[in-house]
mmCIF file of C-alpha atoms in Angstrom:
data_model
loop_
_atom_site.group_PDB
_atom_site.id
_atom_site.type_symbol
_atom_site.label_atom_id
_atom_site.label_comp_id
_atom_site.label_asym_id
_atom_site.label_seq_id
_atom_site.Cartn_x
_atom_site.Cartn_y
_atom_site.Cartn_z
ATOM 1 C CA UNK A 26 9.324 -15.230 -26.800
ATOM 2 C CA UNK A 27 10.397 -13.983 -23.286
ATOM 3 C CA UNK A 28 7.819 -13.602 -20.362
ATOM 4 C CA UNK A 29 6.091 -10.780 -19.617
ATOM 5 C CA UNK A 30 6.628 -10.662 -15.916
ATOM 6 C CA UNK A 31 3.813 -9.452 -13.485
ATOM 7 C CA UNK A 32 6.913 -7.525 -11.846
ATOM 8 C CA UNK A 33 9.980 -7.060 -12.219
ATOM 9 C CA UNK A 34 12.956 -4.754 -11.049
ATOM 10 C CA UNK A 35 14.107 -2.885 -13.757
ATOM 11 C CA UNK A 36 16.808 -0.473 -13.973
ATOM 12 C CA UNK A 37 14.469 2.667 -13.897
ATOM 13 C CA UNK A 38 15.169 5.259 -14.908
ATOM 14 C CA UNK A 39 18.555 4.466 -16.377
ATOM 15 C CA UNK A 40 21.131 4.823 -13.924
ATOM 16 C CA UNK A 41 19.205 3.973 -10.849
ATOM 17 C CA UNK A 42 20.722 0.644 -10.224
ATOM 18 C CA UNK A 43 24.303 1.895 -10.148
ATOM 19 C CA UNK A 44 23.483 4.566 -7.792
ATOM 20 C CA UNK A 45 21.900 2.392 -5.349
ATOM 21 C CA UNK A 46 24.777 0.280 -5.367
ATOM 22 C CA UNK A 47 27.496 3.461 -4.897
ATOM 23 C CA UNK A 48 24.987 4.529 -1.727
ATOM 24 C CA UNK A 49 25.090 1.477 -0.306
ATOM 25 C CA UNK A 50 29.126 1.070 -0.533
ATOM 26 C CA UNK A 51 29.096 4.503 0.929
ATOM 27 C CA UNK A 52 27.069 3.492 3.675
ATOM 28 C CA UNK A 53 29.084 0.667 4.326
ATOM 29 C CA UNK A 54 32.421 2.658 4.487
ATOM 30 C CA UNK A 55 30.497 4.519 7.174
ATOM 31 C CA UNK A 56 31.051 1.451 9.270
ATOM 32 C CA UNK A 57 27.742 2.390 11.669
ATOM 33 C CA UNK A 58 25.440 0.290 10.813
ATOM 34 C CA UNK A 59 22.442 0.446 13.265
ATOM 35 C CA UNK A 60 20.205 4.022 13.647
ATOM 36 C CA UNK A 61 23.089 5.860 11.893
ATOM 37 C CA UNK A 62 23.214 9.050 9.605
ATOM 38 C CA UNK A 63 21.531 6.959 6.559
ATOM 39 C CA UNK A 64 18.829 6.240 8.844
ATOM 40 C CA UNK A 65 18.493 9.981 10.424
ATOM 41 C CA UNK A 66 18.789 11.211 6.907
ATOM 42 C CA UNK A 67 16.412 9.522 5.134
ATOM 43 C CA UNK A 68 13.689 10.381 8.111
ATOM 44 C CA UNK A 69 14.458 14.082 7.481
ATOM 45 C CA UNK A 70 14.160 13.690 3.807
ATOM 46 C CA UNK A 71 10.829 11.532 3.653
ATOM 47 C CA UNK A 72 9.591 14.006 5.891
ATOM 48 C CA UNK A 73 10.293 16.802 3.655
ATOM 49 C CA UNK A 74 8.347 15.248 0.661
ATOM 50 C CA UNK A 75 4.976 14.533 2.424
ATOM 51 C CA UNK A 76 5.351 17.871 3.763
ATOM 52 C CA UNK A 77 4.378 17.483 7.594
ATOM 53 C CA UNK A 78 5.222 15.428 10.977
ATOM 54 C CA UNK A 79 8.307 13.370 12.062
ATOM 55 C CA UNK A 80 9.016 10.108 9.955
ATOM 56 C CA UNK A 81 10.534 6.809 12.333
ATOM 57 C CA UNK A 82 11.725 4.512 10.733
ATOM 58 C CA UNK A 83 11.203 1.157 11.270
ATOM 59 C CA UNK A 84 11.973 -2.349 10.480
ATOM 60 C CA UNK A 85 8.674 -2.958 8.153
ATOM 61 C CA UNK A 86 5.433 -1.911 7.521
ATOM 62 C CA UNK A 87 3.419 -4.313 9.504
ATOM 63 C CA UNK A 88 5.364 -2.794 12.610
ATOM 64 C CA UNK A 89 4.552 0.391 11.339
ATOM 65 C CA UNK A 90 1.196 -0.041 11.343
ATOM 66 C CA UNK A 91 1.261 -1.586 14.839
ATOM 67 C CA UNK A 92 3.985 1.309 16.035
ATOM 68 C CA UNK A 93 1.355 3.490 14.829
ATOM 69 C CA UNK A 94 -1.517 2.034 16.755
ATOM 70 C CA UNK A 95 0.332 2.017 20.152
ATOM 71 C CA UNK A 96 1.705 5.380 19.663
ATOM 72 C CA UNK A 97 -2.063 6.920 19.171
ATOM 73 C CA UNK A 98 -3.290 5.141 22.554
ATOM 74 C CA UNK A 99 -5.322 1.992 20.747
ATOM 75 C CA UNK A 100 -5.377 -1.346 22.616
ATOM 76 C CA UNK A 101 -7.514 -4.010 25.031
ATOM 77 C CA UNK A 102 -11.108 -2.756 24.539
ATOM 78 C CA UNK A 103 -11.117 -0.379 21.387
ATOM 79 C CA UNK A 104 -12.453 -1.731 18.002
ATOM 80 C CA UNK A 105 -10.758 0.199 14.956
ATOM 81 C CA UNK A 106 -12.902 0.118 11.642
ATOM 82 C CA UNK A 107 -10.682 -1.183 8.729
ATOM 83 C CA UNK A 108 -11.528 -2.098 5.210
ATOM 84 C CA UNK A 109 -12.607 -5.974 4.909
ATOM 85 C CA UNK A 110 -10.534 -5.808 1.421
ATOM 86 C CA UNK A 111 -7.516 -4.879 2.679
ATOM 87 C CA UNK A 112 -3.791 -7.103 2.895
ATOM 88 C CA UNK A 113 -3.933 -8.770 6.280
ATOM 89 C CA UNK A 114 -1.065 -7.014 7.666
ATOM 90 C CA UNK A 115 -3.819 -4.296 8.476
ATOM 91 C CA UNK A 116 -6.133 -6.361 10.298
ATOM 92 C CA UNK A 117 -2.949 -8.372 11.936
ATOM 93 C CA UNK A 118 -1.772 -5.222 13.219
ATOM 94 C CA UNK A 119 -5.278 -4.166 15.157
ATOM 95 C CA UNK A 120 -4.990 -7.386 16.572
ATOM 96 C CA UNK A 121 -1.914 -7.398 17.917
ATOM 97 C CA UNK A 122 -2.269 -4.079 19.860
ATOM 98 C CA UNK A 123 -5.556 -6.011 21.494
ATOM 99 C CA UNK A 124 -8.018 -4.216 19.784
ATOM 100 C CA UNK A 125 -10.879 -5.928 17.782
ATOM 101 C CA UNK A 126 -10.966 -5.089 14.117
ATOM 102 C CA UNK A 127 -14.191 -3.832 12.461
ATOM 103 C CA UNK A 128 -14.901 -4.734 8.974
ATOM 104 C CA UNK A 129 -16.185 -2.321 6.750
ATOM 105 C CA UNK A 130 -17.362 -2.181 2.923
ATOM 106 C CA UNK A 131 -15.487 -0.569 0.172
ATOM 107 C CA UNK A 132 -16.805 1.466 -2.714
ATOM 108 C CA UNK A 133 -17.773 -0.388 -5.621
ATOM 109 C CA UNK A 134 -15.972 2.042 -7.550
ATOM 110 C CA UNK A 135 -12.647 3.213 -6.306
ATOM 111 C CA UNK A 136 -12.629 0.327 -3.627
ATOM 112 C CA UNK A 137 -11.237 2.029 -1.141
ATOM 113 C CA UNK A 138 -13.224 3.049 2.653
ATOM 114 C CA UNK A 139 -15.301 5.744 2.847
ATOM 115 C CA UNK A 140 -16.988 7.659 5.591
ATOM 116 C CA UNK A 141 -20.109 6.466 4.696
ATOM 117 C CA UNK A 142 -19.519 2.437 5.207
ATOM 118 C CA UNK A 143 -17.196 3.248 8.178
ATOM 119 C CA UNK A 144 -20.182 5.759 10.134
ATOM 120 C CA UNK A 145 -22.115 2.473 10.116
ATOM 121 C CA UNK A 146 -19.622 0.806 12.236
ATOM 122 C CA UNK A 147 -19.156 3.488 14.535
ATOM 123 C CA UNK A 148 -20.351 2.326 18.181
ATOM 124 C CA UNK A 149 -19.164 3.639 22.110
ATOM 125 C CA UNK A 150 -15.524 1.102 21.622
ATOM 126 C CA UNK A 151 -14.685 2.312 18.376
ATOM 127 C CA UNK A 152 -11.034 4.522 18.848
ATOM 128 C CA UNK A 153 -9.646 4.732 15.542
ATOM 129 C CA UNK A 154 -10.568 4.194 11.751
ATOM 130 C CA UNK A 155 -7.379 3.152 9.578
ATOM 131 C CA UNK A 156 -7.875 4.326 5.857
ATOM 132 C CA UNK A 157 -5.989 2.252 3.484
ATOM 133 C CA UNK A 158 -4.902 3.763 0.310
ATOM 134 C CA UNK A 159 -5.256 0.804 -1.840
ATOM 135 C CA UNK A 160 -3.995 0.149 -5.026
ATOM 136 C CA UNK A 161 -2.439 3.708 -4.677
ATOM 137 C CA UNK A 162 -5.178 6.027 -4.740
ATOM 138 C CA UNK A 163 -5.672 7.916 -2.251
ATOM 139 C CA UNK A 164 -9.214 7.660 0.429
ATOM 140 C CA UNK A 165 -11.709 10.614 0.149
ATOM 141 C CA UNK A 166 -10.208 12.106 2.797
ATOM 142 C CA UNK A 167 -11.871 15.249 3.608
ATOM 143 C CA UNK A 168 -15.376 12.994 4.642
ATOM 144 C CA UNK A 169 -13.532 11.137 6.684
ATOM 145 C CA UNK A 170 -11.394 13.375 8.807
ATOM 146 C CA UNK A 171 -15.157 15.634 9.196
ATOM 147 C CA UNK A 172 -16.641 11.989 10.226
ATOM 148 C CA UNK A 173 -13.185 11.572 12.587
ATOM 149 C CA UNK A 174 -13.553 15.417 14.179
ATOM 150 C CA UNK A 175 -17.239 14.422 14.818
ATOM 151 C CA UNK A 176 -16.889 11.028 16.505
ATOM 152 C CA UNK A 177 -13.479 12.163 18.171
ATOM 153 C CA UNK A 178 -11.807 9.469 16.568
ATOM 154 C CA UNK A 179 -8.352 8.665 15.470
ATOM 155 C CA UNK A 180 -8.104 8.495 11.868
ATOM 156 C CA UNK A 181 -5.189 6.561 10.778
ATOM 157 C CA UNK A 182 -3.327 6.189 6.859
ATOM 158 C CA UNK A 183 -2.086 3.064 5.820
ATOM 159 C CA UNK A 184 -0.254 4.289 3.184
ATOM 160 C CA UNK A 185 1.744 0.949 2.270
ATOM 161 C CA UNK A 186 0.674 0.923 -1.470
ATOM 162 C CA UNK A 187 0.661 4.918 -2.020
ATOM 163 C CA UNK A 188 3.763 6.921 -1.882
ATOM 164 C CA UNK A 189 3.866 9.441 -3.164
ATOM 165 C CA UNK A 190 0.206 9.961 -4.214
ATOM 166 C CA UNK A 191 -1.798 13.141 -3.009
ATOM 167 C CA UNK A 192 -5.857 13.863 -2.239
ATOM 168 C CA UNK A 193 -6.116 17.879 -2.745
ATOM 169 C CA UNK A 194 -2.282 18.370 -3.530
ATOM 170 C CA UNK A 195 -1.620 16.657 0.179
ATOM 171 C CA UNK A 196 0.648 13.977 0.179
ATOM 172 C CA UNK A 197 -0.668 10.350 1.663
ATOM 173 C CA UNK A 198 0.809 10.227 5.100
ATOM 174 C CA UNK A 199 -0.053 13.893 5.859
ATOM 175 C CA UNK A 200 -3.820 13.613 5.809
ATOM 176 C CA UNK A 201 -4.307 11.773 9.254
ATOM 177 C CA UNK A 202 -3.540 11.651 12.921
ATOM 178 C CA UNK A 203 -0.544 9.043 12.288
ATOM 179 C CA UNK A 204 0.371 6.829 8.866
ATOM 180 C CA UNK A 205 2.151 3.525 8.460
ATOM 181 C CA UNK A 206 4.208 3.250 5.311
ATOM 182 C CA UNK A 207 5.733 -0.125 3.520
ATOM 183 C CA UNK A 208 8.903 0.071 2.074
ATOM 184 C CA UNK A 209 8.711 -3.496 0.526
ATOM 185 C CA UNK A 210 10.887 -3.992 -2.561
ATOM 186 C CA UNK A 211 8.110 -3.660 -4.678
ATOM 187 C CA UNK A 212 6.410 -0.490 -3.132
ATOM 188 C CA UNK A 213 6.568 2.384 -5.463
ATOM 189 C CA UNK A 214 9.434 3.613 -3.236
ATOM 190 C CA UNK A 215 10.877 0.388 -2.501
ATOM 191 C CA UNK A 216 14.214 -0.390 -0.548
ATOM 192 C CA UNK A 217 16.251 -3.816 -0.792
ATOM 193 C CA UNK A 218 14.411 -5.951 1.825
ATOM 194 C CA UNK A 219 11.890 -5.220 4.455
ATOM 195 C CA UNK A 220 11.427 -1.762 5.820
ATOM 196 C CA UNK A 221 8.781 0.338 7.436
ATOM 197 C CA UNK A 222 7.938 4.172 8.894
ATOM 198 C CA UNK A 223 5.857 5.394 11.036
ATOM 199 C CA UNK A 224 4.858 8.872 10.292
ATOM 200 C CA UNK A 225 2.993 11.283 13.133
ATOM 201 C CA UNK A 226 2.758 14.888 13.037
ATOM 202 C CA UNK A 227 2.469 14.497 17.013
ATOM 203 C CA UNK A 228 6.051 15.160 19.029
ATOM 204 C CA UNK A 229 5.002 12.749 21.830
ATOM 205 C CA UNK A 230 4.085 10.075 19.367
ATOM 206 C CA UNK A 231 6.827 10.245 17.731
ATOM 207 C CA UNK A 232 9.085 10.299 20.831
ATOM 208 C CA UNK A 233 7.272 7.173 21.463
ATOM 209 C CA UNK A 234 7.700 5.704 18.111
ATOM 210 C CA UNK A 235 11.651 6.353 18.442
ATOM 211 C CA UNK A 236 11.629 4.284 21.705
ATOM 212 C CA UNK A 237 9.489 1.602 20.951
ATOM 213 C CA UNK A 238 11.219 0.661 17.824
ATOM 214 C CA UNK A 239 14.765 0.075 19.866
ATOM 215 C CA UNK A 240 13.721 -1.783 23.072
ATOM 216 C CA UNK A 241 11.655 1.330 24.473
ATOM 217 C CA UNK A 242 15.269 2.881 25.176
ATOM 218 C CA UNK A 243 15.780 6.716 25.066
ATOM 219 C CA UNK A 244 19.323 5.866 25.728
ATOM 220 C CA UNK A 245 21.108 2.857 25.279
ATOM 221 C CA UNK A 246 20.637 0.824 28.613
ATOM 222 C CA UNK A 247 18.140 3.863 30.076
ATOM 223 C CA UNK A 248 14.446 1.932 29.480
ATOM 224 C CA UNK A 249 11.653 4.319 29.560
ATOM 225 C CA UNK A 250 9.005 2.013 28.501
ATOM 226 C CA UNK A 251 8.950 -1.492 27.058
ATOM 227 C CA UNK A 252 9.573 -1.898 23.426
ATOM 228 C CA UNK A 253 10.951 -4.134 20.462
ATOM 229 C CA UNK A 254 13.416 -4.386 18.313
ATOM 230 C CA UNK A 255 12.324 -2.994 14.865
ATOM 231 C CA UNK A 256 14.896 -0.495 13.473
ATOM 232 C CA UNK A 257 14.807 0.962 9.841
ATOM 233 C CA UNK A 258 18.306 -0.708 8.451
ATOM 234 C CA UNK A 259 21.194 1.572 7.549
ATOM 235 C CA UNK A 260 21.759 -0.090 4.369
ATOM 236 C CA UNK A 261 18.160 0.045 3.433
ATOM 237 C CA UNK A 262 17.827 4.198 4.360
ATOM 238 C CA UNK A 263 20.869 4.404 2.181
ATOM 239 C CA UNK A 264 18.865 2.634 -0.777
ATOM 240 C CA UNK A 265 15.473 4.119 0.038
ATOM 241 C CA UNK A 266 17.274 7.773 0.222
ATOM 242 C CA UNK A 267 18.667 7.341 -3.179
ATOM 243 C CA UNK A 268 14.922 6.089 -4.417
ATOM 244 C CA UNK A 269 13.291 8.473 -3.280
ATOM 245 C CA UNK A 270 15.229 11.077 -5.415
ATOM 246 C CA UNK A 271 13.186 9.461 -8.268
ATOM 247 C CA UNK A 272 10.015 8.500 -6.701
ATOM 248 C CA UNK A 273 8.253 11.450 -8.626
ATOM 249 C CA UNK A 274 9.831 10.013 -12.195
ATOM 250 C CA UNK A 275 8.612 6.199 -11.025
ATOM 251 C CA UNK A 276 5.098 7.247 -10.054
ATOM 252 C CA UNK A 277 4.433 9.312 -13.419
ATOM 253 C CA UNK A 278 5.949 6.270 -15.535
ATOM 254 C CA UNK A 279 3.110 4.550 -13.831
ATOM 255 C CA UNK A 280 0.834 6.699 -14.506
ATOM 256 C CA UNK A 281 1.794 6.812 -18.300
ATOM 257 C CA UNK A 282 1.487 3.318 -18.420
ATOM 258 C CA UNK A 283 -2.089 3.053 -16.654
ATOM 259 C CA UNK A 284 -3.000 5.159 -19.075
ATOM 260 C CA UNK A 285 -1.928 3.496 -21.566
ATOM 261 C CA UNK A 286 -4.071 0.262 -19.966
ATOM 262 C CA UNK A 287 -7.010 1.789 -19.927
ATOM 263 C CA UNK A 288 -6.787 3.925 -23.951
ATOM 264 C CA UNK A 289 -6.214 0.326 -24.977
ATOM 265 C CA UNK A 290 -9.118 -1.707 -23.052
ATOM 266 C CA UNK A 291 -11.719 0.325 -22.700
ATOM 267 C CA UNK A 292 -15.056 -1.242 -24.064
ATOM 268 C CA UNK A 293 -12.621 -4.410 -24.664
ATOM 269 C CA UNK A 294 -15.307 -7.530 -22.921
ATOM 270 C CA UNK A 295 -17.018 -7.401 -19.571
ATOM 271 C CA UNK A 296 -13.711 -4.946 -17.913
ATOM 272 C CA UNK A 297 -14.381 -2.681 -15.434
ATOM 273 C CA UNK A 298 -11.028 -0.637 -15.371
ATOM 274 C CA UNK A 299 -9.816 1.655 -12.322
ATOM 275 C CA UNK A 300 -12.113 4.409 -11.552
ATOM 276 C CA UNK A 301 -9.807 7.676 -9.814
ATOM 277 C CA UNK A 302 -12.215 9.646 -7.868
ATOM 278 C CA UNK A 303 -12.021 13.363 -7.908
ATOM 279 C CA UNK A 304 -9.194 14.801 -6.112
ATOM 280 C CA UNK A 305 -8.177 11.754 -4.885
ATOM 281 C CA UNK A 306 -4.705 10.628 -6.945
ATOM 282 C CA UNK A 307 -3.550 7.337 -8.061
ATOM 283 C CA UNK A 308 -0.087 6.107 -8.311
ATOM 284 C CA UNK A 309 -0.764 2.681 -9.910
ATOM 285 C CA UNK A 310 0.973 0.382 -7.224
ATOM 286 C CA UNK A 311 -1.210 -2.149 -8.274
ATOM 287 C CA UNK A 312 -3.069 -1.630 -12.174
ATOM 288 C CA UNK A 313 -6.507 -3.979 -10.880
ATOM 289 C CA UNK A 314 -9.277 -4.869 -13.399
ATOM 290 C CA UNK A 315 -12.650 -6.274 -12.823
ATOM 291 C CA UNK A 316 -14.065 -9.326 -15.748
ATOM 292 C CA UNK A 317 -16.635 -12.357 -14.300
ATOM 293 C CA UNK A 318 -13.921 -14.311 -16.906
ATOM 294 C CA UNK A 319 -11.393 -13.546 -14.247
ATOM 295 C CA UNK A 320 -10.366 -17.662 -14.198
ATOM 296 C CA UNK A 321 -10.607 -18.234 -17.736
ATOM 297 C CA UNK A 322 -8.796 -14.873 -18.434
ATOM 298 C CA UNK A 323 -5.852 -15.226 -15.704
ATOM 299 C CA UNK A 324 -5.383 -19.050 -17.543
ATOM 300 C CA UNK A 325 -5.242 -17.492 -20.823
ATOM 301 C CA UNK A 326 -2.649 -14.873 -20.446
ATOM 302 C CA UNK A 327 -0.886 -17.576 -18.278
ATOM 303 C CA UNK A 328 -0.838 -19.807 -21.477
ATOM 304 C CA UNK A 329 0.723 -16.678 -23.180
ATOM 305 C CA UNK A 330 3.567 -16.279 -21.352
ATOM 306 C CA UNK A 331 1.728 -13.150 -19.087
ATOM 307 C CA UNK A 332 1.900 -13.611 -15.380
ATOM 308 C CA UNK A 333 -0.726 -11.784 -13.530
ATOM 309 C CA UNK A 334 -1.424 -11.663 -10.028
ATOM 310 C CA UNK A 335 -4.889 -11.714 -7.848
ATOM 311 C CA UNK A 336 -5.737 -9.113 -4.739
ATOM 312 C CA UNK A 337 -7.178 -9.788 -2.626
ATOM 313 C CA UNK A 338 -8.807 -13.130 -1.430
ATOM 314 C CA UNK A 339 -11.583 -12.193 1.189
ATOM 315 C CA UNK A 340 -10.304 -11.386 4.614
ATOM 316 C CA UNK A 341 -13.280 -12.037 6.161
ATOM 317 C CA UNK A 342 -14.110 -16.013 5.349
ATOM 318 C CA UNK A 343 -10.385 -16.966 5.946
ATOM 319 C CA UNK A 344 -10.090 -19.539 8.956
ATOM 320 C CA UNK A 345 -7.578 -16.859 11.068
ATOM 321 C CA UNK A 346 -10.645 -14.100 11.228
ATOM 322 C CA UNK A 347 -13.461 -16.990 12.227
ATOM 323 C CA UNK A 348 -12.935 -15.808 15.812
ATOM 324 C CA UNK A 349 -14.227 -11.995 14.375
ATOM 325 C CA UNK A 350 -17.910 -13.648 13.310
ATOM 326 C CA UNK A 351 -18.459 -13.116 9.986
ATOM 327 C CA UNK A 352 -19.937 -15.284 7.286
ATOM 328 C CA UNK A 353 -20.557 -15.394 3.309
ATOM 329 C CA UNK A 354 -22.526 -12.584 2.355
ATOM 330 C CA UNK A 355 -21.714 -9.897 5.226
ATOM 331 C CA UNK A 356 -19.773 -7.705 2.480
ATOM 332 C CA UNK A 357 -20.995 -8.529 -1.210
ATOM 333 C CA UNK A 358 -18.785 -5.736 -2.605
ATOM 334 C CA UNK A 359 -15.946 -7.126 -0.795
ATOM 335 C CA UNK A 360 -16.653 -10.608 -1.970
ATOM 336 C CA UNK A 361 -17.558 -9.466 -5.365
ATOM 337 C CA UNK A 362 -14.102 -7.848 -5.710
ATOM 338 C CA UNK A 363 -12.252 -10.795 -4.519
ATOM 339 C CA UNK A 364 -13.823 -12.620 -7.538
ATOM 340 C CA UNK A 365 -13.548 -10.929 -10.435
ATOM 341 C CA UNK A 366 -10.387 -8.718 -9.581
ATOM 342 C CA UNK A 367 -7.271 -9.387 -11.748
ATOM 343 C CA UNK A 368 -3.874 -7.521 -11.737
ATOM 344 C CA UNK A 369 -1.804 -6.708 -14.804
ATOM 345 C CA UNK A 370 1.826 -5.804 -15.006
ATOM 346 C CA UNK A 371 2.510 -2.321 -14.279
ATOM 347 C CA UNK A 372 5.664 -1.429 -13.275
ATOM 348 C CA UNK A 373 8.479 1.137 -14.035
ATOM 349 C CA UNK A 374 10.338 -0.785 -16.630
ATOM 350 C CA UNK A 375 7.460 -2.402 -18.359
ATOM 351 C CA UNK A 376 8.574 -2.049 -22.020
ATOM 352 C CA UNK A 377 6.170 -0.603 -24.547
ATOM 353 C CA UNK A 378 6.533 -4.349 -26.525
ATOM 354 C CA UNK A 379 5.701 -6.299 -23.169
ATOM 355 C CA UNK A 380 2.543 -3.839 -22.533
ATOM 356 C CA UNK A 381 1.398 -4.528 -25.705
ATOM 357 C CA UNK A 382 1.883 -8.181 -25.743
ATOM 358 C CA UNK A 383 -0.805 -7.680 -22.752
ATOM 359 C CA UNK A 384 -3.246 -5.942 -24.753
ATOM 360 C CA UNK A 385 -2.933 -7.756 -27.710
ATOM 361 C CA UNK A 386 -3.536 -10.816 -25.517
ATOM 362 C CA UNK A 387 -7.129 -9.584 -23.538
ATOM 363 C CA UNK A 388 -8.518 -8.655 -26.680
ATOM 364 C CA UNK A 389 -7.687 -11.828 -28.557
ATOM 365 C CA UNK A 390 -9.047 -14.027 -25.486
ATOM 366 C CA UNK A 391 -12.539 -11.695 -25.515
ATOM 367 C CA UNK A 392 -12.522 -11.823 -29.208
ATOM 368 C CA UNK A 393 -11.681 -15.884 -29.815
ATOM 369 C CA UNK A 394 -12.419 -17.972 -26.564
ATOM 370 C CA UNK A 395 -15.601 -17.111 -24.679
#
């Protein structure tokens, strides 16, 4: 019996594959290869689907996030409050503007930052909060942009794991001051390598953006301001253009099978499935359940030919953050997430036979080995 993989790139939905692979010959008959009319295009176009501000493209979403920082003013002296359970790029990217990164607590139930955990951080240095819409669902937003007018603080989207998803029929990466967007292979809208945006519904920001990502040029050889070099590929616009075409058909096949995921295993052990606030939507980059048996489970399904895959180990006790000050016990629903949390396969492409090879599999282990 095959593997059922934890992901996989599937061609989905049929046909996708072969058009990615006519856009990118077409883009290479083009012959211009750096900040080209892929790369112009596919701003315009992303831009059009969230529905407000510029999109700059970038070379990946950690510079995004960093892009995104510098663009809104944060650096030496500010703290920004992030979520502890977040991917490190997130904290990584505070620290490399020269700001100091404030841990906050999730929710227990969505897991995601709220303006209640983040007011608690909020001190005289604080300059920005960074919501991360993990998982793919969306932050409470509306709290936290009232908590953001109040404090006069820059509230920032990382919307790495959540194209594509809305809170109150707004798209993630229109619900902020700025957002940073991921384009990782296997984002919901994923190109063929790395490859980032930055996303700003302010002109000078995203003037900014545009010159910081290529050397802090406005003009080849004309430097207005010091920069790097982190440009959004041709080749990859071409692909992520083409993708994005079907991002709406990818997202509701994940939706279909979350649902599917949680029919199926509901009341099945100890599981505590995803919980999708109200208003807040959830495009299933990442299908994560909650079971004390996490170990013993994740072993299991490994035995059965099911990979599975773990997020996230605690930010917070890791030996690169010891320099931030905190110890075991400063975020007990952060630690208590990072173990029990398990991640299934979900993924466009997941066939109905592999899903259920999953299923079948949980309830055996809660039914024949504890």
């Amino acid at each position: 019996m095959q593997p059922v993989p934890y992901f996989a790139f599937r061609d989905f939905p049929a046909g996708l594959e072969m058009q990615v692979q006519q856009a990118l010959l077409a883009a290479v008959a083009g012959k211009q290869y750096v900040l080209g009319p892929q790369v112009q295009a596919f701003e315009n176009e992303f831009a059009a689907y969230i529905g407000g501000g510029a999109v700059v493209g970038v070379g990946n979403g950690y510079d995004a996030l960093v892009i995104a920082l510098k663009a809104s003013g944060v650096g030496a002296g500010d703290e920004v409050i992030v979520p502890v359970n977040t991917f490190i790029a997130t904290i990584n990217a505070v620290l490399q503007v020269g700001a100091k990164p404030v841990l906050a607590e999730p929710d227990i139930y969505t897991y995601n930052l709220t303006a209640e955990s983040t007011a608690k951080h909020i001190t005289p240095k604080t300059k920005a909060v960074i919501a991360v819409h993990l998982y793919g669902q969306v932050c409470a937003m509306e709290p936290l942009q009232q908590l953001a007018q109040e404090s006069n603080l820059l509230l920032l989207e990382d919307a790495a794991q959540a194209h594509g998803a809305t809170y109150k029929d707004q798209f993630a990466g229109s619900l902020g001051h700025g957002a940073a967007f991921s384009f990782y292979p296997t984002k919901n809208l994923g190109a063929l390598g790395d490859a980032g945006a930055v996303v700003t519904p302010d002109a000078a920001k995203a003037d900014f953006a545009r010159k910081y990502r290529n050397y802090g040029e406005a003009q080849k050889y004309n430097s207005e301001q010091i920069g790097i070099n982190s440009r959004l590929d041709e080749l990859q616009a071409a692909v992520l253009r083409v993708k994005l075409q079907q991002l709406q058909a990818m997202n509701a096949e994940r939706q279909r099978l979350a649902q599917v995921y949680l029919r199926e295993l509901k009341q099945v052990g100890d599981f505590i499935l995803p919980f999708s606030a109200p208003d807040c939507g959830h495009v299933y980059h990442i299908f994560n359940i909650r079971t004390k048996h996490r170990g013993q489970l994740q072993a299991w399904l490994r035995e059965q030919g099911i990979a599975t895959a773990i997020h996230y180990p605690v930010v917070h006790l890791q030996q690169a953050y010891a320099t931030l000050g905190y110890k075991q016990g400063d975020f007990p629903v952060a630690e208590e997430l990072a173990n029990t949390s398990l991640s299934l396969p979900l993924f466009p492409g997941l066939t109905a036979a592999e899903q259920e090879r999953v299923i079948t599999a949980i309830k055996a282990f809660f039914r024949d080995s504890l």
